[in-house]
mmCIF file of C-alpha atoms and ligand atoms in Angstrom:
data_model
loop_
_atom_site.group_PDB
_atom_site.id
_atom_site.type_symbol
_atom_site.label_atom_id
_atom_site.label_comp_id
_atom_site.label_asym_id
_atom_site.label_seq_id
_atom_site.Cartn_x
_atom_site.Cartn_y
_atom_site.Cartn_z
ATOM 1 C CA UNK A 222 125.550 103.492 -0.162
ATOM 2 C CA UNK A 223 128.101 101.680 2.003
ATOM 3 C CA UNK A 224 127.923 98.179 3.479
ATOM 4 C CA UNK A 225 127.122 99.762 6.844
ATOM 5 C CA UNK A 226 124.269 101.770 5.284
ATOM 6 C CA UNK A 227 122.883 98.601 3.744
ATOM 7 C CA UNK A 228 123.069 96.685 7.015
ATOM 8 C CA UNK A 229 121.295 99.519 8.835
ATOM 9 C CA UNK A 230 118.483 99.627 6.252
ATOM 10 C CA UNK A 231 118.051 95.888 5.799
ATOM 11 C CA UNK A 232 115.235 95.539 8.332
ATOM 12 C CA UNK A 233 113.286 98.401 6.754
ATOM 13 C CA UNK A 234 113.930 96.958 3.288
ATOM 14 C CA UNK A 235 112.590 93.545 4.246
ATOM 15 C CA UNK A 236 109.602 95.186 5.961
ATOM 16 C CA UNK A 237 108.836 97.059 2.719
ATOM 17 C CA UNK A 238 109.361 100.395 4.453
ATOM 18 C CA UNK A 239 112.145 101.836 2.275
ATOM 19 C CA UNK A 240 111.266 104.548 -0.243
ATOM 20 C CA UNK A 241 111.883 103.645 -3.892
ATOM 21 C CA UNK A 242 115.156 105.581 -4.151
ATOM 22 C CA UNK A 243 116.667 103.977 -1.052
ATOM 23 C CA UNK A 244 115.463 100.550 -2.179
ATOM 24 C CA UNK A 245 117.087 101.034 -5.581
ATOM 25 C CA UNK A 246 120.345 102.176 -3.947
ATOM 26 C CA UNK A 247 120.317 99.148 -1.653
ATOM 27 C CA UNK A 248 119.724 96.729 -4.521
ATOM 28 C CA UNK A 249 122.360 98.450 -6.671
ATOM 29 C CA UNK A 250 124.925 98.175 -3.873
ATOM 30 C CA UNK A 251 124.033 94.521 -3.261
ATOM 31 C CA UNK A 252 124.485 93.875 -6.972
ATOM 32 C CA UNK A 253 128.044 95.196 -6.782
ATOM 33 C CA UNK A 254 129.017 93.823 -3.343
ATOM 34 C CA UNK A 255 129.326 90.065 -2.687
ATOM 35 C CA UNK A 256 129.311 90.566 1.096
ATOM 36 C CA UNK A 257 126.004 92.411 1.051
ATOM 37 C CA UNK A 258 124.519 89.915 -1.405
ATOM 38 C CA UNK A 259 125.371 87.193 1.107
ATOM 39 C CA UNK A 260 123.893 89.296 3.916
ATOM 40 C CA UNK A 261 120.664 89.777 1.958
ATOM 41 C CA UNK A 262 120.375 86.092 1.160
ATOM 42 C CA UNK A 263 120.919 84.987 4.764
ATOM 43 C CA UNK A 264 118.935 87.737 6.504
ATOM 44 C CA UNK A 265 115.548 86.018 6.505
ATOM 45 C CA UNK A 266 117.025 82.752 7.769
ATOM 46 C CA UNK A 267 118.897 84.586 10.519
ATOM 47 C CA UNK A 268 115.767 86.441 11.635
ATOM 48 C CA UNK A 269 113.729 83.224 11.651
ATOM 49 C CA UNK A 270 116.365 81.327 13.656
ATOM 50 C CA UNK A 271 116.741 84.206 16.113
ATOM 51 C CA UNK A 272 112.993 84.253 16.743
ATOM 52 C CA UNK A 273 113.013 80.497 17.307
ATOM 53 C CA UNK A 274 115.948 80.700 19.741
ATOM 54 C CA UNK A 275 114.337 83.532 21.703
ATOM 55 C CA UNK A 276 111.460 81.199 22.584
ATOM 56 C CA UNK A 277 113.723 78.487 24.007
ATOM 57 C CA UNK A 278 114.662 78.282 27.649
ATOM 58 C CA UNK A 279 118.265 77.800 28.673
ATOM 59 C CA UNK A 280 118.534 74.813 31.066
ATOM 60 C CA UNK A 281 119.611 75.859 34.580
ATOM 61 C CA UNK A 282 122.736 73.685 34.458
ATOM 62 C CA UNK A 283 123.861 75.365 31.237
ATOM 63 C CA UNK A 284 123.184 78.850 32.657
ATOM 64 C CA UNK A 285 125.212 78.053 35.797
ATOM 65 C CA UNK A 286 128.105 76.666 33.776
ATOM 66 C CA UNK A 287 128.040 79.749 31.553
ATOM 67 C CA UNK A 288 128.131 82.071 34.586
ATOM 68 C CA UNK A 289 131.054 80.082 35.950
ATOM 69 C CA UNK A 290 132.928 80.356 32.622
ATOM 70 C CA UNK A 291 132.389 84.125 32.562
ATOM 71 C CA UNK A 292 133.674 84.462 36.147
ATOM 72 C CA UNK A 293 136.792 82.413 35.314
ATOM 73 C CA UNK A 294 137.435 84.464 32.173
ATOM 74 C CA UNK A 295 137.045 87.744 34.081
ATOM 75 C CA UNK A 296 139.447 86.510 36.770
ATOM 76 C CA UNK A 297 142.030 85.606 34.129
ATOM 77 C CA UNK A 298 141.542 88.930 32.342
ATOM 78 C CA UNK A 299 141.750 91.023 35.531
ATOM 79 C CA UNK A 300 144.721 93.426 35.624
ATOM 80 C CA UNK A 301 147.505 92.197 37.899
HETATM 81 ZN ZN1 LIG B 452 128.339 95.956 0.722
#
């Protein structure tokens, strides 16, 4: 299993949907790989924070400023 494989299967793992063999391979890889151990340990927090953020509304002033920043960046990045 590679780091990419682990990342792709993480949701299924946390949902309890991985077959035993795939679960064992994931846990074995995480045991050998510090990056994936960190990913496993932060996954639940990330999912919880993402769900919380999805429920929040962006204030209109912030959305307008963001649009303006994107327009400026695209103007600067435009080919001359
Ligand atoms: Zn890894």
